PDB file of C-alpha atoms in Angstrom:
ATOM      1  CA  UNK O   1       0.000   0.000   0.000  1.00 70.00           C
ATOM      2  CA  UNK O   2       1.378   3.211  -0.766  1.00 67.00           C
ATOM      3  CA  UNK O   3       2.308   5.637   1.616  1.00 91.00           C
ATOM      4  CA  UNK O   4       2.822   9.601   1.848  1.00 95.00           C
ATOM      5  CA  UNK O   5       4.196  10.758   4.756  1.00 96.00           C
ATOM      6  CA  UNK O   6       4.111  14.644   6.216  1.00 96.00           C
ATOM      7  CA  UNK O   7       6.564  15.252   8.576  1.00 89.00           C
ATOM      8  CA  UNK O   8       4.079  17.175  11.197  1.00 91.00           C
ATOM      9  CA  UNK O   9       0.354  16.846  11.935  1.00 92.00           C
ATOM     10  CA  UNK O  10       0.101  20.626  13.378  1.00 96.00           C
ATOM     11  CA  UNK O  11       2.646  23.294  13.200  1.00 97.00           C
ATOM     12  CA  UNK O  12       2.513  26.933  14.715  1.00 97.00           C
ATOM     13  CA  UNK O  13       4.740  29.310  13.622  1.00 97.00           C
ATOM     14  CA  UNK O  14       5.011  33.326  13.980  1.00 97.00           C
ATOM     15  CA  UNK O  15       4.896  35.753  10.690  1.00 98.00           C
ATOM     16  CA  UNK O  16       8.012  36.418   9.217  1.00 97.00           C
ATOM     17  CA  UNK O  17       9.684  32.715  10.206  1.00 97.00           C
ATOM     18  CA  UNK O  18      10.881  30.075   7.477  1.00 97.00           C
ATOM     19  CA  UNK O  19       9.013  27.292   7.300  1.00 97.00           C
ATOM     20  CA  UNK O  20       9.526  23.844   5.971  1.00 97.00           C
ATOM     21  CA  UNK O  21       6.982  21.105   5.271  1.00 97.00           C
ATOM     22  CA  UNK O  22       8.405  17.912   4.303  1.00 97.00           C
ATOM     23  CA  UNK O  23       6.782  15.277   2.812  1.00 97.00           C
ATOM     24  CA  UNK O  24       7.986  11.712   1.624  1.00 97.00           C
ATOM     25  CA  UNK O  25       6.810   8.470  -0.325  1.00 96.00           C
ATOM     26  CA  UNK O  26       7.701   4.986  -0.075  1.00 94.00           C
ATOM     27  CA  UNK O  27       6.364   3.942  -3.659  1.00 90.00           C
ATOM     28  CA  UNK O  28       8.757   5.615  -6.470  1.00 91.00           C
ATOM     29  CA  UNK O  29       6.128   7.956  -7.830  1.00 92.00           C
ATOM     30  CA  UNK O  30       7.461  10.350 -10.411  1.00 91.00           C
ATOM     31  CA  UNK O  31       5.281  12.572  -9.473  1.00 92.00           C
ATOM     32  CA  UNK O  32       4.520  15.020  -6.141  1.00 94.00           C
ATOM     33  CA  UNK O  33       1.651  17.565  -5.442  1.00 95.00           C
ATOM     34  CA  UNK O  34       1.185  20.345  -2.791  1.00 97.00           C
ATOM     35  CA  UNK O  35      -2.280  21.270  -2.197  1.00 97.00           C
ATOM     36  CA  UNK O  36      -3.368  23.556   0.410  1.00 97.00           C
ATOM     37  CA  UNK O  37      -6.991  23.138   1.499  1.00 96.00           C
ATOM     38  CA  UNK O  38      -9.586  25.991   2.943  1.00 95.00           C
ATOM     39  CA  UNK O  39     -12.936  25.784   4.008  1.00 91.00           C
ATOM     40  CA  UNK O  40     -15.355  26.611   0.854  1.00 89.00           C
ATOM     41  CA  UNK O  41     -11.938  26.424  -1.258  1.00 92.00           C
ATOM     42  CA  UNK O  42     -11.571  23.132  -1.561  1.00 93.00           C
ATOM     43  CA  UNK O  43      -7.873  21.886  -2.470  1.00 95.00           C
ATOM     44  CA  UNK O  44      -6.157  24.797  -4.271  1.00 96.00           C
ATOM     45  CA  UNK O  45      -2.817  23.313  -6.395  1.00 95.00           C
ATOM     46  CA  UNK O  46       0.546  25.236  -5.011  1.00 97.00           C
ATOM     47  CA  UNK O  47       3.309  23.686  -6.895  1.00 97.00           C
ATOM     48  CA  UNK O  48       3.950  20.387  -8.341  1.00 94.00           C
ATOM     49  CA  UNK O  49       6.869  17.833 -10.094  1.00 94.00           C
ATOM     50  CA  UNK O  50       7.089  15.444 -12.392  1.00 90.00           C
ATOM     51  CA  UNK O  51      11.135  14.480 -12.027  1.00 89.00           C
ATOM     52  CA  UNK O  52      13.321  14.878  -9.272  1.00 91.00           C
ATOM     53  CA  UNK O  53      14.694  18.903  -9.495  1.00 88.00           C
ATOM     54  CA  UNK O  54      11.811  19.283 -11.630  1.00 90.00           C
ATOM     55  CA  UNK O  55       9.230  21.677 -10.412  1.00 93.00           C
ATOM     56  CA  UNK O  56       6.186  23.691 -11.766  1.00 93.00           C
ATOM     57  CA  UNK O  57       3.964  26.327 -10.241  1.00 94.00           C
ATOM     58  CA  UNK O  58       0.380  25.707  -9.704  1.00 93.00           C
ATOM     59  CA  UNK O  59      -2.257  28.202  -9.483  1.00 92.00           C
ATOM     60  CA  UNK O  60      -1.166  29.924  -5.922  1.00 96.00           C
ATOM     61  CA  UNK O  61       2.376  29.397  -6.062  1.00 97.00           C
ATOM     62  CA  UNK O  62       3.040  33.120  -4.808  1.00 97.00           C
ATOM     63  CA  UNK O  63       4.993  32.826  -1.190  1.00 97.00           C
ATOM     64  CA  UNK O  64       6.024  29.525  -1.568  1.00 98.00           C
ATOM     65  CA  UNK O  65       8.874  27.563  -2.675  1.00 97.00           C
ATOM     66  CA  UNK O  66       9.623  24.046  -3.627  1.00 97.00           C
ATOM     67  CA  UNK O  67      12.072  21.125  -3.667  1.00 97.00           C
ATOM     68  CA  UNK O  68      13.002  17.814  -5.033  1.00 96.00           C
ATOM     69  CA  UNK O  69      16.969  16.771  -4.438  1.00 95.00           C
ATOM     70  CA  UNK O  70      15.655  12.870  -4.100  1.00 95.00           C
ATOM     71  CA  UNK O  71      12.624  11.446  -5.526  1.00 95.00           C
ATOM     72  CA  UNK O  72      10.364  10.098  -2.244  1.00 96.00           C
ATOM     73  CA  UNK O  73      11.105  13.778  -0.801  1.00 97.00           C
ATOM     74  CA  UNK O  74       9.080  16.741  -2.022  1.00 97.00           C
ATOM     75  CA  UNK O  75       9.495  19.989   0.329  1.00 97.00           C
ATOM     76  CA  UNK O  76       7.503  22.596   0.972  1.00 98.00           C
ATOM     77  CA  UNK O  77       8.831  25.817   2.187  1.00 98.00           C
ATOM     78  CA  UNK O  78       6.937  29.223   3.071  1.00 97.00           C
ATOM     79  CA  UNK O  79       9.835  31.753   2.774  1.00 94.00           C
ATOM     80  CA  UNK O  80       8.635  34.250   5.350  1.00 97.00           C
ATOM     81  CA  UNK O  81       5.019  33.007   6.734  1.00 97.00           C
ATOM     82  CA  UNK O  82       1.909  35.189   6.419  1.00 98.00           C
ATOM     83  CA  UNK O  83      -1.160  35.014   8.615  1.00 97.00           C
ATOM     84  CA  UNK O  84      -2.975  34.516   4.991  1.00 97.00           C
ATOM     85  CA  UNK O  85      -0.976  31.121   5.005  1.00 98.00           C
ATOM     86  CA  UNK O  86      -2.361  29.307   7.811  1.00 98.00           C
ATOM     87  CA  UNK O  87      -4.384  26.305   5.861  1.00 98.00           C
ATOM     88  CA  UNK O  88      -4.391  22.944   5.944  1.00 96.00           C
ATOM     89  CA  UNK O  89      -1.083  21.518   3.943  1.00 97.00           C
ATOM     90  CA  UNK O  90      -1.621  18.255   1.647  1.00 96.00           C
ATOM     91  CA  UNK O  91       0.686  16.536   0.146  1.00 97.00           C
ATOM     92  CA  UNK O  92       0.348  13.407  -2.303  1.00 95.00           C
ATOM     93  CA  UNK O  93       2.298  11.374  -5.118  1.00 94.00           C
ATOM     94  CA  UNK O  94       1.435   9.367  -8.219  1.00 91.00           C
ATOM     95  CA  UNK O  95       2.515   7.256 -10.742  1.00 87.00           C
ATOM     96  CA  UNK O  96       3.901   8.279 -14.484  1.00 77.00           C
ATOM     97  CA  UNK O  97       5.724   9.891 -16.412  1.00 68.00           C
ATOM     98  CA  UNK O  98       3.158  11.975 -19.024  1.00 59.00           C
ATOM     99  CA  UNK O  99       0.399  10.804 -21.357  1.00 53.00           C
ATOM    100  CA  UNK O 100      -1.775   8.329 -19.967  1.00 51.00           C
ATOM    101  CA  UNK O 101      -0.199   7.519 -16.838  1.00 53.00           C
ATOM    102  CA  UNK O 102      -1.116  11.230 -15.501  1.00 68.00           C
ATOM    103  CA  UNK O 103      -4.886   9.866 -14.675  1.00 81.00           C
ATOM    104  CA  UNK O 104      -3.297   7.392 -12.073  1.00 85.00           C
ATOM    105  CA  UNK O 105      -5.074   8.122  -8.456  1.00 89.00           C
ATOM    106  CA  UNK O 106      -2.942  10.545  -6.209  1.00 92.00           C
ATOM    107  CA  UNK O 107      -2.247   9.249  -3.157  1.00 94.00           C
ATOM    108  CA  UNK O 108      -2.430  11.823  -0.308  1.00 95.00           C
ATOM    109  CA  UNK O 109      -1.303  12.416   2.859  1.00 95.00           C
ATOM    110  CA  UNK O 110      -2.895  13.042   6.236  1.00 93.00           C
ATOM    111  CA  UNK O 111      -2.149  16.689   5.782  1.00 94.00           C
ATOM    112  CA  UNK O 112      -0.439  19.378   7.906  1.00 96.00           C
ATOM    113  CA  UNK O 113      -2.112  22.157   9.825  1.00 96.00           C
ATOM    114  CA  UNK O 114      -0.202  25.409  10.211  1.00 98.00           C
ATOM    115  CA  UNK O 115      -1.124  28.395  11.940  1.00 98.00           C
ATOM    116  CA  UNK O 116       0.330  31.607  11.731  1.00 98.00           C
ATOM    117  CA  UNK O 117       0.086  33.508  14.644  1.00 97.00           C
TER     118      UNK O 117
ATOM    119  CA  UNK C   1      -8.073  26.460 -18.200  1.00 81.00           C
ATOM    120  CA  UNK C   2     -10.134  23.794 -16.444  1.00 89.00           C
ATOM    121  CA  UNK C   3     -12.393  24.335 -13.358  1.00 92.00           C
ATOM    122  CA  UNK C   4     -14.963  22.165 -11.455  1.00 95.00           C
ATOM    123  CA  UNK C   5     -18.236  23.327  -9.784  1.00 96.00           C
ATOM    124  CA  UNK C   6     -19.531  21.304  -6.995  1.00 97.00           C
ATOM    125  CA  UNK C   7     -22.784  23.902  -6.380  1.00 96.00           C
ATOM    126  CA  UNK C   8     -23.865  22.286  -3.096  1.00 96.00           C
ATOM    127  CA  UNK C   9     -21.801  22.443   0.378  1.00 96.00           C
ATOM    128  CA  UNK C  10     -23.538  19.905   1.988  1.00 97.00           C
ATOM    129  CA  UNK C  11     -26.312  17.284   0.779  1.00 98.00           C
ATOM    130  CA  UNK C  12     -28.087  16.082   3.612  1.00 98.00           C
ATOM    131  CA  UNK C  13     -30.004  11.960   2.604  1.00 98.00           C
ATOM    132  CA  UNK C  14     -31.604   9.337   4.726  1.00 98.00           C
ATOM    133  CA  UNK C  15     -29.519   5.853   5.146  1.00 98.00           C
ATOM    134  CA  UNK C  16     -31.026   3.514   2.329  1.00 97.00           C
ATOM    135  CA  UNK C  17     -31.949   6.771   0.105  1.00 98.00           C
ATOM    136  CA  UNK C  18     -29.941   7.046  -2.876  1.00 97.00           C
ATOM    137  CA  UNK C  19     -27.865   9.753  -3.182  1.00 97.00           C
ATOM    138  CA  UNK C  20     -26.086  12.388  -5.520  1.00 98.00           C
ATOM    139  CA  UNK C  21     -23.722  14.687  -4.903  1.00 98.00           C
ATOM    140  CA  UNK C  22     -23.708  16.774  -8.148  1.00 98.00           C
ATOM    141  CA  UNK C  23     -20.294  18.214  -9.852  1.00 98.00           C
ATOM    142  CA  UNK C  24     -20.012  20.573 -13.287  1.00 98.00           C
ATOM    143  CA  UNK C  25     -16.727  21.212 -15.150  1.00 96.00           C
ATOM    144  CA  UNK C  26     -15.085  23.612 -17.992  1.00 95.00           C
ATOM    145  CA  UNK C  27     -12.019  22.252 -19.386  1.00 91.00           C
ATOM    146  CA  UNK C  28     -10.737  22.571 -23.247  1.00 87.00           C
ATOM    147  CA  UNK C  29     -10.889  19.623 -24.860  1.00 86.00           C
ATOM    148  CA  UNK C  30     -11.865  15.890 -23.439  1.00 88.00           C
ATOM    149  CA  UNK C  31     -11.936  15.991 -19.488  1.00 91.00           C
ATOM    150  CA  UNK C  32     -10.501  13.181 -17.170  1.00 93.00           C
ATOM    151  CA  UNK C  33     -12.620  12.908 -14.197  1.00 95.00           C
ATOM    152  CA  UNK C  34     -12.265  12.136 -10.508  1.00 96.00           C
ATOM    153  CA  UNK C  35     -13.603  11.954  -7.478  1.00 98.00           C
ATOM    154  CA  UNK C  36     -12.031  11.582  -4.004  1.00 97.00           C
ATOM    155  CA  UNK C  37     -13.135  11.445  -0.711  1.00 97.00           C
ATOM    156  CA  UNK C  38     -11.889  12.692   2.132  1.00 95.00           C
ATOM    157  CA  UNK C  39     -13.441  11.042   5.857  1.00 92.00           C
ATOM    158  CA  UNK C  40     -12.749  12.742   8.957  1.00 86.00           C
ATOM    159  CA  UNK C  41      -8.990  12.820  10.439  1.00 78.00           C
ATOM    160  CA  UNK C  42      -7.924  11.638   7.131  1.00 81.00           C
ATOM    161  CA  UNK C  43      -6.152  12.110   3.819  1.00 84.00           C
ATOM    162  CA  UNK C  44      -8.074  12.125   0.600  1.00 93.00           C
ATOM    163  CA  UNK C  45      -9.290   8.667  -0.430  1.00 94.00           C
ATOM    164  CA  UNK C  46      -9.445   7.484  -4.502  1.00 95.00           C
ATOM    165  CA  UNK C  47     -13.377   6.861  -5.804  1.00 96.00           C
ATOM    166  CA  UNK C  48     -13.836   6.558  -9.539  1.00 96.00           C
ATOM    167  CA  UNK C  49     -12.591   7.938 -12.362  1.00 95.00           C
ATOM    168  CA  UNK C  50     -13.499   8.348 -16.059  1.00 94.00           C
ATOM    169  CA  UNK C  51     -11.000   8.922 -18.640  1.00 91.00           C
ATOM    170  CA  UNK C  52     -12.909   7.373 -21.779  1.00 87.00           C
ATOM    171  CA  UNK C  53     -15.719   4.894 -22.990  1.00 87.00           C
ATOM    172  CA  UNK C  54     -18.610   3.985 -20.914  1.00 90.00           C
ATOM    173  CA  UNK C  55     -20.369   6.637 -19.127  1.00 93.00           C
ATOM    174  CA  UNK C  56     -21.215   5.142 -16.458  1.00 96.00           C
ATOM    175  CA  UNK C  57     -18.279   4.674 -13.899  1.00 96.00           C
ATOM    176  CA  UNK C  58     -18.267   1.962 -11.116  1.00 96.00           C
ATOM    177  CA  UNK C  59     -15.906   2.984  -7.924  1.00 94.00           C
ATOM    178  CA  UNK C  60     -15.255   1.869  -4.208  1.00 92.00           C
ATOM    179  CA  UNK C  61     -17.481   1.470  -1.898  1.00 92.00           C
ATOM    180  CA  UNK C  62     -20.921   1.066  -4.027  1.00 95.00           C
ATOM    181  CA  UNK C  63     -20.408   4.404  -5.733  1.00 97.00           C
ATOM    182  CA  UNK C  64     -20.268   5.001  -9.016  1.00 97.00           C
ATOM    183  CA  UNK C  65     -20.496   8.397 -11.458  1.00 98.00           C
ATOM    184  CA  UNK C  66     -22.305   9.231 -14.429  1.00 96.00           C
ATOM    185  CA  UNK C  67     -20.003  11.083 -17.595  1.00 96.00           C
ATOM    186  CA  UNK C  68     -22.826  13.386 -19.004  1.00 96.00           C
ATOM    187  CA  UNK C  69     -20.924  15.305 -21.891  1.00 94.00           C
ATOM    188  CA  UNK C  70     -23.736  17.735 -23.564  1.00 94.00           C
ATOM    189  CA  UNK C  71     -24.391  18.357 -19.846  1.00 96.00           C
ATOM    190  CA  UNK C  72     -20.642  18.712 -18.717  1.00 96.00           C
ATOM    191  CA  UNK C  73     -21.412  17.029 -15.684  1.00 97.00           C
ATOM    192  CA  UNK C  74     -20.026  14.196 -13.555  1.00 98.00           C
ATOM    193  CA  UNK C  75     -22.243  13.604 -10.598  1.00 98.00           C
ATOM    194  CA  UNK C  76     -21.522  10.665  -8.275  1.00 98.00           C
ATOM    195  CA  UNK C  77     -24.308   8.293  -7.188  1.00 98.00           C
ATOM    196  CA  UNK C  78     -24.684   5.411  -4.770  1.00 98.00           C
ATOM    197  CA  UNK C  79     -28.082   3.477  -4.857  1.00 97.00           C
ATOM    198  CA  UNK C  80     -28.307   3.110  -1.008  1.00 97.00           C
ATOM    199  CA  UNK C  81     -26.752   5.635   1.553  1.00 97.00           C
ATOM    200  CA  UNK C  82     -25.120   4.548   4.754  1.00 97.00           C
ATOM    201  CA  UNK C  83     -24.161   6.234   7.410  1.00 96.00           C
ATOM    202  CA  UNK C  84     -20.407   5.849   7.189  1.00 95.00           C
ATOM    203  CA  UNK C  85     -20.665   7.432   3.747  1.00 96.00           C
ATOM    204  CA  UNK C  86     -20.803  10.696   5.483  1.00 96.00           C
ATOM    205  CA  UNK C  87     -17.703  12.088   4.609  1.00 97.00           C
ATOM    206  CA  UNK C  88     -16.187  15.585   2.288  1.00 97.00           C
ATOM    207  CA  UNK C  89     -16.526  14.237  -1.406  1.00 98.00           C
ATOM    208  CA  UNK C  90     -14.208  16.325  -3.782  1.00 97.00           C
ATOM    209  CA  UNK C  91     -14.331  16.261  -7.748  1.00 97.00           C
ATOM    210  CA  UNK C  92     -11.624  17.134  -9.881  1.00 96.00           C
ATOM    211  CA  UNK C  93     -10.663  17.595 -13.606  1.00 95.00           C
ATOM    212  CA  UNK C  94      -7.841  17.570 -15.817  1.00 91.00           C
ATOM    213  CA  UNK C  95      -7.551  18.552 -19.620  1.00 86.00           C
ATOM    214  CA  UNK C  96      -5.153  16.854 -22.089  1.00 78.00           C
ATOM    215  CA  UNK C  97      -2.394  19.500 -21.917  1.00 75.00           C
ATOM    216  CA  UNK C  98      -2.342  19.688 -18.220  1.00 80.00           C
ATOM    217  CA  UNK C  99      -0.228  17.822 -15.526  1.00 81.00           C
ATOM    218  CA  UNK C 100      -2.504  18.326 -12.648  1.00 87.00           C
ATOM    219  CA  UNK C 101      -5.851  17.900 -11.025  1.00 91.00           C
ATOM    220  CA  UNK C 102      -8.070  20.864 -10.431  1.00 93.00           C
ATOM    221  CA  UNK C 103     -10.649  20.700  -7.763  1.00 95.00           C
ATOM    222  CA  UNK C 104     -14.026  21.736  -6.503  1.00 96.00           C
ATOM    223  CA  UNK C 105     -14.713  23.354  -3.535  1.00 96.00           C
ATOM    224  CA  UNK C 106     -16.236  19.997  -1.452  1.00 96.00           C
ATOM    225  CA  UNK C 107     -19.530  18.524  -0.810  1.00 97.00           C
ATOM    226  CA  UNK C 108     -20.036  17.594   3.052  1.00 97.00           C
ATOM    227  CA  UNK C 109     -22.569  14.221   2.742  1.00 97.00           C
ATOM    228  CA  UNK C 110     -24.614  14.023   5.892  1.00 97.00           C
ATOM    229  CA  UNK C 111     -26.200  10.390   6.085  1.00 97.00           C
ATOM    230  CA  UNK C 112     -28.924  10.358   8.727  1.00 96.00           C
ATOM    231  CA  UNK C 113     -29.715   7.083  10.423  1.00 94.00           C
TER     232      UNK C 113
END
């Protein structure tokens, strides 16, 4: 059974600090999603990659950073958090490399909770 | 561009009622459609998809979806409801020339005993 893995269930953090939100998989998917979800939002695409070092910026990418050194790591990182970024963080992974094999299932993980304070 | 509309927040059915939980989607071109589900305390679960062929999708769990192209709709269905089907159903899209999933905003199912 696949697995995705975030590193922390809840985080706080103050405005202004660095943060990092790791997440990993145990099943050598090529590819790695960050979603953030909101109430009444629903799950709102951040960044994304297909290839390790690979990245690509989803529809709210603004404030955040990504990055892929191995392939079961993807990281997260708010550069200098915002009170606007306190959301629930989801992470997942899937199978393929392009064409067809983008419709395999994501796999997601049990999500991270920041607040900003 | 691709987007999904899911126009209720919460559908609210009787256990042993069928149920739908409605989605609506723009993309450009042929749509691949999902559906996920997310239970409480937990990551997003898998459901159904369609990619191409027969309408009518069969999923986990008794649920299945219904491809309605003049329509541009893709509402999931389950013949009975139970009570542990209550639960945050999301539905998502992708076009051809994109990498990623786009999703709606959530229905909240509310199965009554």
């Amino acid at each position: 059974d696949v697995k995705v893995t975030q590193s922390s269930r809840y985080l706080v953090k103050r405005t202004g600090e660095k943060v990092f939100l790791e997440c990993v998989q145990d099943m050598d998917h090529e590819n790695m999603f960050w979603y953030r979800q909101d109430p009444g939002l629903g799950l709102r695409l951040i960044y994304f990659s297909y290839d390790v070092k690979m990245k690509e910026k989803g529809d709210i990418p603004e404030g955040y950073s990504v990055s892929r050194e191995k392939k079961e790591r993807f990281s997260l990182i708010l550069e200098s958090a915002s009170t606007n970024q306190t959301s629930m963080y989801l992470c997942a992974s899937s199978f393929g490399t392009g064409g067809s094999s983008n419709n395999s299932p994501l796999h997601f993980g049990n999500g991270t909770r920041l607040t900003v304070t | 561009a691709q987007s999904v509309a899911q126009p209720e927040d919460q559908v609210n059915v009787a256990e042993g009622n069928p149920l739908t939980v409605k989605c609506t989607y723009s993309v450009s071109g042929n749509p691949y459609l999902f559906w996920y589900v997310q239970y409480p305390n937990r990551g997003l679960q898998f459901l159904l998809k369609y990619i191409t062929g027969d309408n009518l999708v069969k999923g986990s769990y008794g649920f299945e979806a219904e491809f309605n192209k003049s329509q541009t709709s893709f509402h999931l269905k389950k013949p009975s409801a139970l009570v542990s089907d209550s639960a945050l159903y999301f539905c998502a899209v992708r076009s051809a020339g994109r990498r990623a999933l786009t999703f709606g905003s959530g229905t909240r199912l509310q199965v009554q005993p």
